Each structure stands twice: as structure tokens, then as C-alpha cells.
């Protein structure tokens, strides 16, 4: 599974939305209904899956699905 | 003071995932006790429990809620949805500020605590989810009920061990009686069939170890009982001022007429031997109703199937009712649904109300040889059809806490 697909799968699972709803430009809060607790847990789930560390400052910058994909590709 | 009536009921129990199924199985004498499926209990003394079966939270909750809430909140939300359907209650902007939630929960998200603690030890503090605390706190049951239906009135959980649900019903009733709110969602919820709960109760020698005969393991008032069976579930009632119920033409199941609460002030876990604390709770409930002990014709007993409870409760009933104690139809639902802990007072209040409404009293399963001192009429095995007028429901908990609530057949 590609990074893109895996990220979408994690987002779908964490935020309770279907994969079809998730586009690269989807914003976690505005488009996918995440709150601050969801965002923290989403970051943790990506850390687990891709074995990366995402510090709090970096996490603040990850606002869309594409942001997450880019970060993971650059850091794994 | 407002008169308070019951206008809605809901239940999720080890013998049914809705009210009708639970009630009809209770009247038929169906046991909900079987092998524990939730975890590998190979090393545990007790390997049986009264689990809720085939419950699918997705029927009632969004996928995100299913994931982020503990099982006890799944039950609470699902039961609330069924409750509002049963009560045909439409929550408009006027009602929402006058609708509160007080439910009982003895432990809360014990399963969540155990899971996260295991993760903490294995992977360290950075791997603990931000949902860990909101998922495990007991009052999330009331919080989630409120969020799911926009009930903006008083919102809390009572935690008084195995009397939690009963106390919730009592204090919810009091809120309406005092005129503070128009309606309350109340009852109890629990889901703690977990390694920690089973091993902790086992260490106390509180649980039955009749592993080879699960359906015979819960035997309240029987000489051969050897402890209680841990159960789970949710029982909810919609309480409403009589005025509100009449105004909206609601179906009225029963009236709530008295509540008594007391403490043994005696021991952490053992009830006081003469049953005086339990007697005080029952007496206060009857006094508040302004009726006489001889008016009571049914008691839905706490009846846990532990030697201490069954003896002390019997003594308390004899002390309060005198010779009339022998005329009262007593039953112990725990013989079929196990001990649902903080949910017990809620679920058993639901069944007490149905007994009044339908004139049917469930039997007490497995009462083959009553303990010598337990010589009252506990309706062994078979349900009894009889019109009754007052039903008293008892719950008692560790810490020496007691509660008793009195329901009356409704007459305008």
C-alpha cells in the first residue's frame, strides 16, 4: 500500500469518515470534522504506523491530508 | 411538590438487547450467564459471567463514537435512543433546558484503564491517547447521553458501588419532585467484565466459582450459593412530572412515591449483620410515600447470591415488615442477569416498574433449597401473575451504602 493510501486509511479510521470522502486537499478540521483531541490522536497513529516522530511544532503545520503525506515521505 | 411518574423504559441486559426481549426472558426464567468471552480467563478462579451478547454499537452510534467511547457509554447512548422512542419524547428548545441526566455507574471505563495502563508500561507515556481520560471517566455516561439528545439540565453520575443506579433514580426523582426540572433520564450502566474486576472480586471471595454450571451459579437466598456473578448492561427510565406527562399525553407506567438512602456506618464491604442500614433505607422510602409497610406487596430485592447480602436483606425485611414480610412477593433478578453492579439499580427499577404495570412478578431462578434463615416468599423459579400496588426496589453497595425506591401503580 502506498503512503497516500495508508494515510487515507488512518484518517478514515481515526475520524470515522469513508475513504471516498478524503481528498489530498481535505483539511482535517474544516473538511473532516476533527477536533483538537482527534488531531493529537491522528498524529500519534501516523507516528505508530510509519515509525516517525512528529514533534508538536511540526504537528501544528500538518493541516491537510497532503501535508501529512509530504511530511511522512520526507521523513521516512 | 411535583408528583413524579415513569413515562419511558429501556434496557440492555445479559438476557436481551432491548426492553421487550429482556423482560420476556426474565418472566420465562432464562439465564444470561455463561463462559467469559471477553478475555482469556484460564488462570482465573471464576470463568463465568453475565455478558451482554451480540450487541452492535454501530446500530446506534457513529463509527467515530464507537472507537472513542468505552463500552459502558455505547450501552448508555443505545439505551437512551431506545428510551426516547419508548417514551415518544420530542425534545424541543423549551424542554431541553428542563431535561436532566443522572445515571449511576460504579466503576466507569475499567477496560479502558487496563488497556491504556498496559500500553503505558509497554510503550511509555507519549503513546497514551488524548481520549484515554475522557473515555474512562464514569460521568462520561451522563455526558454522552446529554450530548446525544441535547439534554441541558443537571448532568452527573452517581458512584456508590452496587447502589449507583438506584441512587441515581432516587436523586433524579427528587430533582423533579422539587420542581427543579421537568424530566430526567436516569438509571444505571456498567461494563466491567475485565481481568482486574474478576481478579479483584475473586480475591475477596465474592464471586461464584461454579464454572461448570454457569446457569445455576447465581442462586440468591439458596443454601448452596457461593457468591455473585459479575454482569453488565444498562437500564434507563424517563421520569417526568405528572403535569408534563399529562400535558403531552404520555403513557404512564408507574408513579415514583418514595426514596430512602442510608449508610451502615460499619464496614468497607460487609453489611451490618442485623440489616439495620438496609431497613433504614426501605423505611425512609415508605415514610416519604406516606404509606404503611403493610401496603407494600412486592420487593425487587438486591439479592446478590452472596451469603452476607441475602441473610442481611432478609433480616432487614423482617425487621421492617414484621409478620407482613411473609405476604410480600420478593424476587431477585440477579438469578438471571447476574450482578450488573452500578447498572443494577437502574435495570431492576425498570423491571419493578414493569411488574407494577403488567401485574407480573419474575421468579427467582435456582432457589432449590432456601437457606434456613431465608424463609420469605422469593417466588422460586416461576413468575407470578398478580395485580400489585407498591413495588420497592433495593440496592446496596460496598462502603455500606443503601438505597431503596418505591414505585406505585399509577392512578390519576
Short mmCIF file of C-alpha atoms in Angstrom, two decimals:
data_model
loop_
_atom_site.label_atom_id
_atom_site.label_comp_id
_atom_site.label_asym_id
_atom_site.label_seq_id
_atom_site.Cartn_x
_atom_site.Cartn_y
_atom_site.Cartn_z
CA UNK A 1 0.00 0.00 0.00
CA UNK A 2 1.33 3.46 -0.91
CA UNK A 3 1.90 6.18 1.68
CA UNK A 4 -1.08 8.05 0.22
CA UNK A 5 -3.38 5.08 0.63
CA UNK A 6 -2.15 4.26 4.09
CA UNK A 7 -2.59 7.85 5.29
CA UNK A 8 -6.13 7.91 3.96
CA UNK A 9 -6.88 4.67 5.70
CA UNK A 10 -5.62 6.00 9.05
CA UNK A 11 -7.58 9.24 8.63
CA UNK A 12 -10.74 7.30 7.79
CA UNK A 13 -10.32 5.08 10.82
CA UNK A 14 -9.50 7.90 13.27
CA UNK A 15 -12.12 10.37 12.11
CA UNK A 16 -14.88 7.91 11.26
CA UNK A 17 -15.22 9.06 7.64
CA UNK A 18 -15.24 6.97 4.47
CA UNK A 19 -12.10 6.82 2.34
CA UNK A 20 -14.01 8.28 -0.66
CA UNK A 21 -14.59 11.48 1.27
CA UNK A 22 -10.88 12.01 1.79
CA UNK A 23 -9.03 14.05 -0.82
CA UNK A 24 -5.39 15.22 -0.70
CA UNK A 25 -6.54 18.80 -0.10
CA UNK A 26 -9.04 17.84 2.65
CA UNK A 27 -8.46 19.82 5.83
CA UNK A 28 -8.74 17.69 8.96
CA UNK A 29 -10.69 20.24 10.99
CA UNK A 30 -12.74 22.13 8.42
CA UNK A 31 -13.49 19.32 5.99
CA UNK A 32 -13.32 16.14 8.03
CA UNK A 33 -14.74 17.28 11.37
CA UNK A 34 -11.70 16.68 13.59
CA UNK A 35 -11.35 18.38 16.98
CA UNK A 36 -8.08 19.01 18.83
CA UNK A 37 -8.15 15.60 20.54
CA UNK A 38 -8.74 13.88 17.19
CA UNK A 39 -5.74 15.72 15.70
CA UNK A 40 -3.45 14.59 18.52
CA UNK A 41 -4.57 11.02 18.14
CA UNK A 42 -4.27 11.16 14.36
CA UNK A 43 -0.66 12.30 14.63
CA UNK A 44 0.05 9.50 17.13
CA UNK A 45 -1.48 6.92 14.81
CA UNK A 46 0.73 8.12 11.93
CA UNK A 47 3.80 8.04 14.17
CA UNK A 48 2.99 4.43 15.03
CA UNK A 49 2.29 3.35 11.50
CA UNK A 50 5.31 4.97 9.81
CA UNK A 51 7.68 4.80 12.76
CA UNK A 52 8.42 8.53 12.74
CA UNK A 53 8.43 11.18 15.45
CA UNK A 54 6.33 14.24 14.77
CA UNK A 55 7.06 16.94 17.34
CA UNK A 56 4.35 19.36 18.43
CA UNK A 57 5.57 22.27 16.27
CA UNK A 58 5.61 20.10 13.18
CA UNK A 59 2.24 18.61 14.08
CA UNK A 60 0.73 22.12 14.11
CA UNK A 61 1.74 22.52 10.47
CA UNK A 62 0.04 19.34 9.32
CA UNK A 63 -3.44 20.57 8.43
CA UNK A 64 -4.35 18.61 5.33
CA UNK A 65 -4.04 15.05 4.13
CA UNK A 66 -1.36 16.18 1.66
CA UNK A 67 0.62 17.87 4.47
CA UNK A 68 0.72 14.53 6.26
CA UNK A 69 1.74 12.62 3.15
CA UNK A 70 4.53 15.11 2.39
CA UNK A 71 5.86 15.00 5.93
CA UNK A 72 5.95 11.24 6.02
CA UNK A 73 7.63 10.95 2.63
CA UNK A 74 10.30 13.45 3.66
CA UNK A 75 10.99 11.80 6.98
CA UNK A 76 10.93 8.06 6.34
CA UNK B 1 -44.01 19.43 45.35
CA UNK B 2 -44.47 17.77 41.98
CA UNK B 3 -45.78 14.24 41.51
CA UNK B 4 -43.29 12.17 39.53
CA UNK B 5 -44.15 9.44 37.04
CA UNK B 6 -42.27 6.96 34.87
CA UNK B 7 -43.02 7.52 31.18
CA UNK B 8 -40.28 5.58 29.44
CA UNK B 9 -38.18 2.46 29.93
CA UNK B 10 -35.16 0.91 28.21
CA UNK B 11 -32.85 -1.99 28.94
CA UNK B 12 -29.79 -3.74 27.56
CA UNK B 13 -29.13 -6.83 29.66
CA UNK B 14 -27.43 -10.23 29.55
CA UNK B 15 -30.84 -11.67 28.56
CA UNK B 16 -31.80 -9.19 25.87
CA UNK B 17 -30.58 -6.18 23.93
CA UNK B 18 -33.83 -4.31 24.34
CA UNK B 19 -36.63 -3.93 26.88
CA UNK B 20 -39.13 -6.42 25.44
CA UNK B 21 -36.61 -9.20 24.97
CA UNK B 22 -35.11 -8.70 28.45
CA UNK B 23 -38.50 -8.62 30.14
CA UNK B 24 -39.95 -11.62 28.35
CA UNK B 25 -36.82 -13.69 29.05
CA UNK B 26 -36.93 -12.63 32.69
CA UNK B 27 -40.52 -13.83 33.00
CA UNK B 28 -39.60 -17.10 31.27
CA UNK B 29 -36.70 -17.74 33.64
CA UNK B 30 -33.91 -17.52 31.06
CA UNK B 31 -30.39 -17.27 32.48
CA UNK B 32 -27.90 -14.91 30.82
CA UNK B 33 -24.86 -16.46 32.48
CA UNK B 34 -22.16 -18.30 30.54
CA UNK B 35 -18.40 -18.60 29.99
CA UNK B 36 -16.46 -15.32 29.89
CA UNK B 37 -15.69 -14.40 26.26
CA UNK B 38 -14.07 -11.01 26.77
CA UNK B 39 -10.63 -12.19 27.85
CA UNK B 40 -8.70 -15.39 28.40
CA UNK B 41 -9.69 -16.39 31.92
CA UNK B 42 -7.68 -19.60 32.06
CA UNK B 43 -5.88 -18.67 35.27
CA UNK B 44 -8.84 -17.08 36.97
CA UNK B 45 -10.87 -18.79 39.68
CA UNK B 46 -14.09 -17.55 38.11
CA UNK B 47 -14.54 -18.22 34.39
CA UNK B 48 -18.21 -17.27 34.03
CA UNK B 49 -20.15 -14.01 33.82
CA UNK B 50 -23.40 -12.47 32.62
CA UNK B 51 -22.29 -10.75 29.42
CA UNK B 52 -24.44 -8.72 27.07
CA UNK B 53 -24.46 -10.72 23.84
CA UNK B 54 -24.32 -9.75 20.16
CA UNK B 55 -24.68 -6.06 20.89
CA UNK B 56 -23.68 -3.99 17.87
CA UNK B 57 -22.90 -0.39 18.86
CA UNK B 58 -22.84 0.63 15.17
CA UNK B 59 -26.61 0.28 15.17
CA UNK B 60 -26.81 3.29 17.48
CA UNK B 61 -23.55 5.23 17.25
CA UNK B 62 -21.37 6.92 14.62
CA UNK B 63 -18.18 4.96 13.79
CA UNK B 64 -16.06 7.64 15.48
CA UNK B 65 -18.09 7.36 18.70
CA UNK B 66 -17.77 3.58 18.67
CA UNK B 67 -14.00 3.90 18.56
CA UNK B 68 -13.58 6.72 21.07
CA UNK B 69 -16.03 5.69 23.78
CA UNK B 70 -15.85 2.82 26.24
CA UNK B 71 -18.40 0.04 26.06
CA UNK B 72 -20.37 1.46 29.02
CA UNK B 73 -21.01 4.63 27.01
CA UNK B 74 -22.07 2.55 23.99
CA UNK B 75 -24.73 0.97 26.20
CA UNK B 76 -25.76 4.34 27.65
CA UNK B 77 -26.26 6.00 24.27
CA UNK B 78 -28.01 2.99 22.75
CA UNK B 79 -30.38 2.68 25.72
CA UNK B 80 -31.12 6.41 25.61
CA UNK B 81 -32.19 6.18 21.97
CA UNK B 82 -34.49 3.27 22.79
CA UNK B 83 -35.78 5.14 25.85
CA UNK B 84 -36.84 8.21 23.89
CA UNK B 85 -38.54 6.01 21.34
CA UNK B 86 -40.44 4.18 24.08
CA UNK B 87 -41.42 7.46 25.76
CA UNK B 88 -42.25 9.17 22.43
CA UNK B 89 -40.49 12.20 23.81
CA UNK B 90 -39.82 15.05 21.46
CA UNK B 91 -37.09 17.31 22.84
CA UNK B 92 -37.78 20.87 21.75
CA UNK B 93 -35.88 24.01 22.74
CA UNK B 94 -38.16 24.59 25.72
CA UNK B 95 -37.76 21.08 27.09
CA UNK B 96 -34.02 20.78 26.57
CA UNK B 97 -33.20 23.16 29.42
CA UNK B 98 -35.56 21.27 31.69
CA UNK B 99 -34.35 17.77 30.90
CA UNK B 100 -31.52 16.40 33.03
CA UNK B 101 -29.49 13.22 33.25
CA UNK B 102 -28.47 11.44 36.44
CA UNK B 103 -27.29 7.88 35.87
CA UNK B 104 -25.37 5.53 38.11
CA UNK B 105 -22.06 3.93 37.22
CA UNK B 106 -19.94 2.07 39.74
CA UNK B 107 -16.55 1.95 38.07
CA UNK B 108 -16.67 3.53 34.61
CA UNK B 109 -14.21 2.54 31.90
CA UNK B 110 -12.21 -0.11 33.70
CA UNK B 111 -11.49 -1.89 30.41
CA UNK B 112 -10.05 1.37 29.06
CA UNK B 113 -7.92 1.90 32.18
CA UNK B 114 -6.49 -1.60 31.89
CA UNK B 115 -5.77 -1.26 28.16
CA UNK B 116 -4.08 2.11 28.46
CA UNK B 117 -2.11 1.12 31.51
CA UNK B 118 -0.75 -1.89 29.66
CA UNK B 119 0.21 0.39 26.76
CA UNK B 120 1.81 2.89 29.14
CA UNK B 121 4.04 0.22 30.65
CA UNK B 122 4.98 -1.22 27.26
CA UNK B 123 5.41 1.91 25.16
CA UNK B 124 5.75 4.84 27.53
CA UNK B 125 3.73 7.99 28.27
CA UNK B 126 3.93 9.54 24.79
CA UNK B 127 1.78 6.75 23.41
CA UNK B 128 -1.23 7.45 25.60
CA UNK B 129 -4.19 8.72 23.63
CA UNK B 130 -5.77 12.10 24.41
CA UNK B 131 -9.03 10.15 24.57
CA UNK B 132 -7.82 7.97 27.45
CA UNK B 133 -9.21 10.16 30.25
CA UNK B 134 -12.50 11.17 28.56
CA UNK B 135 -13.03 7.53 27.61
CA UNK B 136 -12.60 6.13 31.10
CA UNK B 137 -14.28 8.66 33.42
CA UNK B 138 -17.55 7.33 34.81
CA UNK B 139 -19.51 10.54 34.29
CA UNK B 140 -18.98 10.31 30.54
CA UNK B 141 -22.12 8.13 30.56
CA UNK B 142 -24.25 11.11 31.58
CA UNK B 143 -22.18 13.44 29.39
CA UNK B 144 -22.66 11.34 26.26
CA UNK B 145 -26.39 10.87 26.90
CA UNK B 146 -26.72 14.64 27.15
CA UNK B 147 -24.66 15.28 24.01
CA UNK B 148 -26.60 12.70 22.00
CA UNK B 149 -30.02 14.21 22.73
CA UNK B 150 -29.29 17.82 23.80
CA UNK B 151 -30.44 17.45 27.41
CA UNK B 152 -29.15 20.65 29.02
CA UNK B 153 -30.36 20.19 32.59
CA UNK B 154 -28.39 18.76 35.56
CA UNK B 155 -25.85 16.21 34.39
CA UNK B 156 -23.96 13.81 36.61
CA UNK B 157 -23.17 10.25 37.54
CA UNK B 158 -23.72 8.77 40.97
CA UNK B 159 -20.99 6.41 42.10
CA UNK B 160 -22.00 4.34 45.09
CA UNK B 161 -20.75 0.89 44.02
CA UNK B 162 -23.61 -1.56 43.54
CA UNK B 163 -26.18 1.03 44.65
CA UNK B 164 -25.12 3.58 41.99
CA UNK B 165 -28.08 3.05 39.68
CA UNK B 166 -30.61 3.03 42.50
CA UNK B 167 -29.27 6.26 43.97
CA UNK B 168 -29.36 7.86 40.53
CA UNK B 169 -33.08 7.07 40.21
CA UNK B 170 -33.67 8.41 43.73
CA UNK B 171 -31.91 11.71 43.21
CA UNK B 172 -33.36 12.16 39.71
CA UNK B 173 -36.82 11.69 41.23
CA UNK B 174 -36.00 14.27 43.90
CA UNK B 175 -34.96 16.86 41.29
CA UNK B 176 -38.34 16.64 39.60
CA UNK B 177 -40.26 16.46 42.87
CA UNK B 178 -38.61 19.71 43.97
CA UNK B 179 -39.62 21.34 40.71
CA UNK B 180 -36.05 21.97 39.54
CA UNK B 181 -36.55 20.16 36.24
CA UNK B 182 -39.42 18.80 34.21
CA UNK B 183 -37.93 15.45 33.26
CA UNK B 184 -34.89 13.29 33.94
CA UNK B 185 -33.19 10.41 32.19
CA UNK B 186 -32.00 8.11 34.93
CA UNK B 187 -30.95 4.56 35.74
CA UNK B 188 -27.61 2.81 35.69
CA UNK B 189 -24.94 1.50 33.38
CA UNK B 190 -21.88 -0.71 33.80
CA UNK B 191 -19.50 -2.78 31.71
CA UNK B 192 -16.57 -4.12 33.69
CA UNK B 193 -16.18 -7.79 32.89
CA UNK B 194 -12.41 -7.35 32.83
CA UNK B 195 -9.34 -9.12 34.21
CA UNK B 196 -8.96 -6.56 37.00
CA UNK B 197 -12.59 -6.73 38.13
CA UNK B 198 -12.75 -10.52 38.07
CA UNK B 199 -9.43 -10.97 39.88
CA UNK B 200 -10.28 -8.26 42.42
CA UNK B 201 -13.69 -9.73 43.26
CA UNK B 202 -12.15 -13.22 43.26
CA UNK B 203 -9.58 -12.12 45.83
CA UNK B 204 -12.49 -11.08 48.05
CA UNK B 205 -14.12 -14.48 47.52
CA UNK B 206 -17.18 -12.55 46.35
CA UNK B 207 -17.74 -14.34 43.02
CA UNK B 208 -19.26 -17.74 42.37
CA UNK B 209 -16.80 -20.32 41.03
CA UNK B 210 -19.45 -22.75 39.82
CA UNK B 211 -17.75 -22.70 36.42
CA UNK B 212 -19.15 -26.00 35.20
CA UNK B 213 -22.78 -24.97 35.74
CA UNK B 214 -22.96 -21.28 34.79
CA UNK B 215 -26.76 -21.11 34.63
CA UNK B 216 -27.00 -22.47 38.17
CA UNK B 217 -24.28 -20.24 39.59
CA UNK B 218 -26.41 -17.26 40.63
CA UNK B 219 -28.74 -18.56 43.35
CA UNK B 220 -29.95 -15.78 45.62
CA UNK B 221 -31.29 -16.94 49.00
CA UNK B 222 -30.35 -20.57 48.24
CA UNK B 223 -28.31 -22.56 50.74
CA UNK B 224 -25.82 -23.64 48.07
CA UNK B 225 -24.94 -20.20 46.75
CA UNK B 226 -21.23 -19.40 46.61
CA UNK B 227 -21.06 -15.80 45.51
CA UNK B 228 -22.36 -13.42 42.86
CA UNK B 229 -21.93 -13.42 39.10
CA UNK B 230 -20.50 -10.31 37.52
CA UNK B 231 -22.87 -8.86 34.94
CA UNK B 232 -23.17 -5.77 32.77
CA UNK B 233 -25.74 -3.72 30.95
CA UNK B 234 -27.87 -0.62 31.17
CA UNK B 235 -31.34 0.14 32.47
CA UNK B 236 -32.86 3.58 31.95
CA UNK B 237 -36.10 5.28 32.97
CA UNK B 238 -37.60 8.53 31.84
CA UNK B 239 -39.04 10.28 34.89
CA UNK B 240 -41.31 13.23 34.37
CA UNK B 241 -43.53 15.49 36.41
CA UNK B 242 -47.12 14.28 36.30
CA UNK B 243 -48.11 17.63 34.84
CA UNK B 244 -45.65 17.29 31.98
CA UNK B 245 -46.71 13.69 31.30
CA UNK B 246 -50.40 14.58 31.22
CA UNK B 247 -49.81 17.64 29.04
CA UNK B 248 -48.16 15.60 26.33
CA UNK B 249 -50.46 12.59 26.73
CA UNK B 250 -47.61 10.28 27.67
CA UNK B 251 -48.03 6.63 28.55
CA UNK B 252 -47.59 6.41 32.34
CA UNK B 253 -46.01 3.20 33.60
CA UNK B 254 -46.00 3.97 37.33
CA UNK B 255 -45.56 6.73 39.88
CA UNK B 256 -42.42 7.21 41.98
CA UNK B 257 -43.54 7.92 45.53
CA UNK B 258 -40.58 7.48 47.84
CA UNK B 259 -36.81 7.22 48.07
CA UNK B 260 -34.67 6.23 51.02
CA UNK B 261 -30.89 6.30 51.30
CA UNK B 262 -28.78 5.30 54.28
CA UNK B 263 -25.35 4.14 55.39
CA UNK B 264 -24.43 1.23 57.62
CA UNK B 265 -21.52 3.24 59.07
CA UNK B 266 -19.97 -0.10 59.81
CA UNK B 267 -17.56 -1.84 57.37
CA UNK B 268 -15.91 -1.42 53.95
CA UNK B 269 -17.63 -4.38 52.35
CA UNK B 270 -19.72 -6.38 54.84
CA UNK B 271 -23.28 -5.20 55.52
CA UNK B 272 -24.14 -4.67 59.18
CA UNK B 273 -25.34 -8.06 60.39
CA UNK B 274 -28.75 -7.08 61.74
CA UNK B 275 -29.64 -5.46 58.41
CA UNK B 276 -30.41 -2.15 60.15
CA UNK B 277 -28.87 0.03 57.42
CA UNK B 278 -30.90 -1.68 54.71
CA UNK B 279 -34.00 -1.47 56.89
CA UNK B 280 -33.47 2.27 57.36
CA UNK B 281 -33.33 2.88 53.59
CA UNK B 282 -36.56 0.91 52.99
CA UNK B 283 -38.28 2.59 55.96
CA UNK B 284 -37.39 6.09 54.71
CA UNK B 285 -38.71 5.32 51.22
CA UNK B 286 -42.02 4.11 52.65
CA UNK B 287 -42.25 7.08 55.04
CA UNK B 288 -41.73 9.56 52.23
CA UNK B 289 -44.63 8.00 50.37
CA UNK B 290 -46.82 8.39 53.44
CA UNK B 291 -47.93 4.79 53.34
CA UNK B 292 -47.60 1.91 55.78
CA UNK B 293 -45.22 -1.07 55.45
CA UNK B 294 -48.29 -3.30 55.23
CA UNK B 295 -49.19 -1.61 51.91
CA UNK B 296 -46.08 -2.97 50.19
CA UNK B 297 -46.83 -6.07 48.15
CA UNK B 298 -43.63 -6.54 46.12
CA UNK B 299 -39.89 -6.19 46.73
CA UNK B 300 -37.37 -6.41 43.92
CA UNK B 301 -34.54 -7.46 46.22
CA UNK B 302 -30.85 -6.67 45.91
CA UNK B 303 -30.50 -10.49 46.27
CA UNK B 304 -26.91 -10.91 45.12
CA UNK B 305 -26.40 -14.61 45.84
CA UNK B 306 -23.78 -13.86 48.49
CA UNK B 307 -24.40 -15.25 51.93
CA UNK B 308 -23.99 -11.92 53.70
CA UNK B 309 -26.31 -9.92 51.46
CA UNK B 310 -29.07 -12.48 51.32
CA UNK B 311 -29.15 -13.01 55.09
CA UNK B 312 -28.91 -9.33 55.99
CA UNK B 313 -31.51 -8.28 53.42
CA UNK B 314 -33.91 -10.95 54.70
CA UNK B 315 -33.33 -9.76 58.28
CA UNK B 316 -33.92 -6.15 57.22
CA UNK B 317 -37.20 -7.06 55.51
CA UNK B 318 -38.40 -8.99 58.58
CA UNK B 319 -37.37 -6.16 60.90
CA UNK B 320 -39.32 -3.55 58.94
CA UNK B 321 -42.37 -5.52 57.86
CA UNK B 322 -42.86 -7.93 60.79
CA UNK B 323 -45.35 -10.72 60.01
CA UNK B 324 -46.35 -8.91 56.77
CA UNK B 325 -42.87 -9.82 55.40
CA UNK B 326 -44.23 -13.30 54.63
CA UNK B 327 -47.03 -11.87 52.45
CA UNK B 328 -44.70 -9.86 50.21
CA UNK B 329 -43.76 -11.29 46.82
CA UNK B 330 -39.98 -10.92 46.70
CA UNK B 331 -37.81 -11.56 43.66
CA UNK B 332 -34.11 -11.49 42.77
CA UNK B 333 -33.45 -10.59 39.12
CA UNK B 334 -29.74 -11.29 39.64
CA UNK B 335 -30.52 -15.01 39.50
CA UNK B 336 -30.84 -14.49 35.72
CA UNK B 337 -28.95 -11.31 34.79
CA UNK B 338 -26.14 -11.62 37.33
CA UNK B 339 -24.99 -8.64 39.33
CA UNK B 340 -24.77 -5.73 36.94
CA UNK B 341 -23.06 -3.62 39.65
CA UNK B 342 -23.68 0.10 39.03
CA UNK B 343 -26.38 -0.74 36.49
CA UNK B 344 -28.31 -2.99 38.87
CA UNK B 345 -30.49 -0.34 40.48
CA UNK B 346 -31.40 1.03 37.05
CA UNK B 347 -32.18 -2.31 35.42
CA UNK B 348 -34.03 -3.62 38.46
CA UNK B 349 -36.04 -0.39 38.77
CA UNK B 350 -37.11 -0.90 35.15
CA UNK B 351 -38.26 -4.43 35.99
CA UNK B 352 -40.02 -3.29 39.20
CA UNK B 353 -41.98 -0.75 37.17
CA UNK B 354 -42.95 -3.40 34.61
CA UNK B 355 -44.11 -5.69 37.43
CA UNK B 356 -46.49 -2.98 38.59
CA UNK B 357 -47.60 -2.07 35.10
CA UNK B 358 -48.26 -5.60 33.89
CA UNK B 359 -49.05 -7.35 37.19
CA UNK B 360 -46.29 -9.91 36.61
CA UNK B 361 -43.50 -10.72 39.01
CA UNK B 362 -40.46 -12.61 37.71
CA UNK B 363 -39.33 -15.68 39.63
CA UNK B 364 -36.01 -16.25 41.38
CA UNK B 365 -34.02 -18.87 39.50
CA UNK B 366 -32.10 -21.68 41.24
CA UNK B 367 -33.84 -21.38 44.59
CA UNK B 368 -33.84 -25.13 45.25
CA UNK B 369 -33.07 -25.20 48.97
CA UNK B 370 -33.61 -21.89 50.69
CA UNK B 371 -31.16 -21.01 53.45
CA UNK B 372 -32.88 -21.70 56.83
CA UNK B 373 -32.95 -18.03 57.69
CA UNK B 374 -34.18 -17.08 54.22
CA UNK B 375 -37.77 -18.20 54.69
CA UNK B 376 -39.73 -15.46 52.89
CA UNK B 377 -41.61 -15.82 49.61
CA UNK B 378 -38.93 -15.23 46.96
CA UNK B 379 -41.10 -16.57 44.10
CA UNK B 380 -38.84 -19.56 43.35
CA UNK B 381 -38.39 -20.28 39.65
CA UNK B 382 -41.77 -19.22 38.29
CA UNK B 383 -43.12 -15.78 37.61
CA UNK B 384 -46.34 -14.86 39.38
CA UNK B 385 -49.27 -13.01 37.82
CA UNK B 386 -50.87 -10.75 40.38
CA UNK B 387 -52.01 -7.15 40.45
CA UNK B 388 -49.75 -5.28 42.84
CA UNK B 389 -49.90 -1.72 44.11
CA UNK B 390 -46.50 -0.88 45.57
CA UNK B 391 -43.10 -2.18 44.43
CA UNK B 392 -39.99 -1.48 46.45
CA UNK B 393 -36.61 -1.86 44.74
CA UNK B 394 -33.43 -2.29 46.79
CA UNK B 395 -29.73 -1.83 46.05
CA UNK B 396 -26.84 -1.95 48.49
CA UNK B 397 -23.16 -1.26 47.86
CA UNK B 398 -19.65 -1.57 49.23
CA UNK B 399 -18.90 1.20 51.64
CA UNK B 400 -22.09 0.29 53.48
CA UNK B 401 -24.32 2.39 51.25
CA UNK B 402 -28.01 1.55 50.85
CA UNK B 403 -30.83 2.74 48.63
CA UNK B 404 -34.47 1.87 48.23
CA UNK B 405 -37.02 3.32 45.86
CA UNK B 406 -40.78 2.92 45.98
CA UNK B 407 -42.96 2.76 42.86
CA UNK B 408 -46.75 2.86 42.97
CA UNK B 409 -49.27 1.65 40.43
CA UNK B 410 -50.41 4.80 38.70
CA UNK B 411 -53.91 6.06 39.29
CA UNK B 412 -54.90 9.59 38.34
#
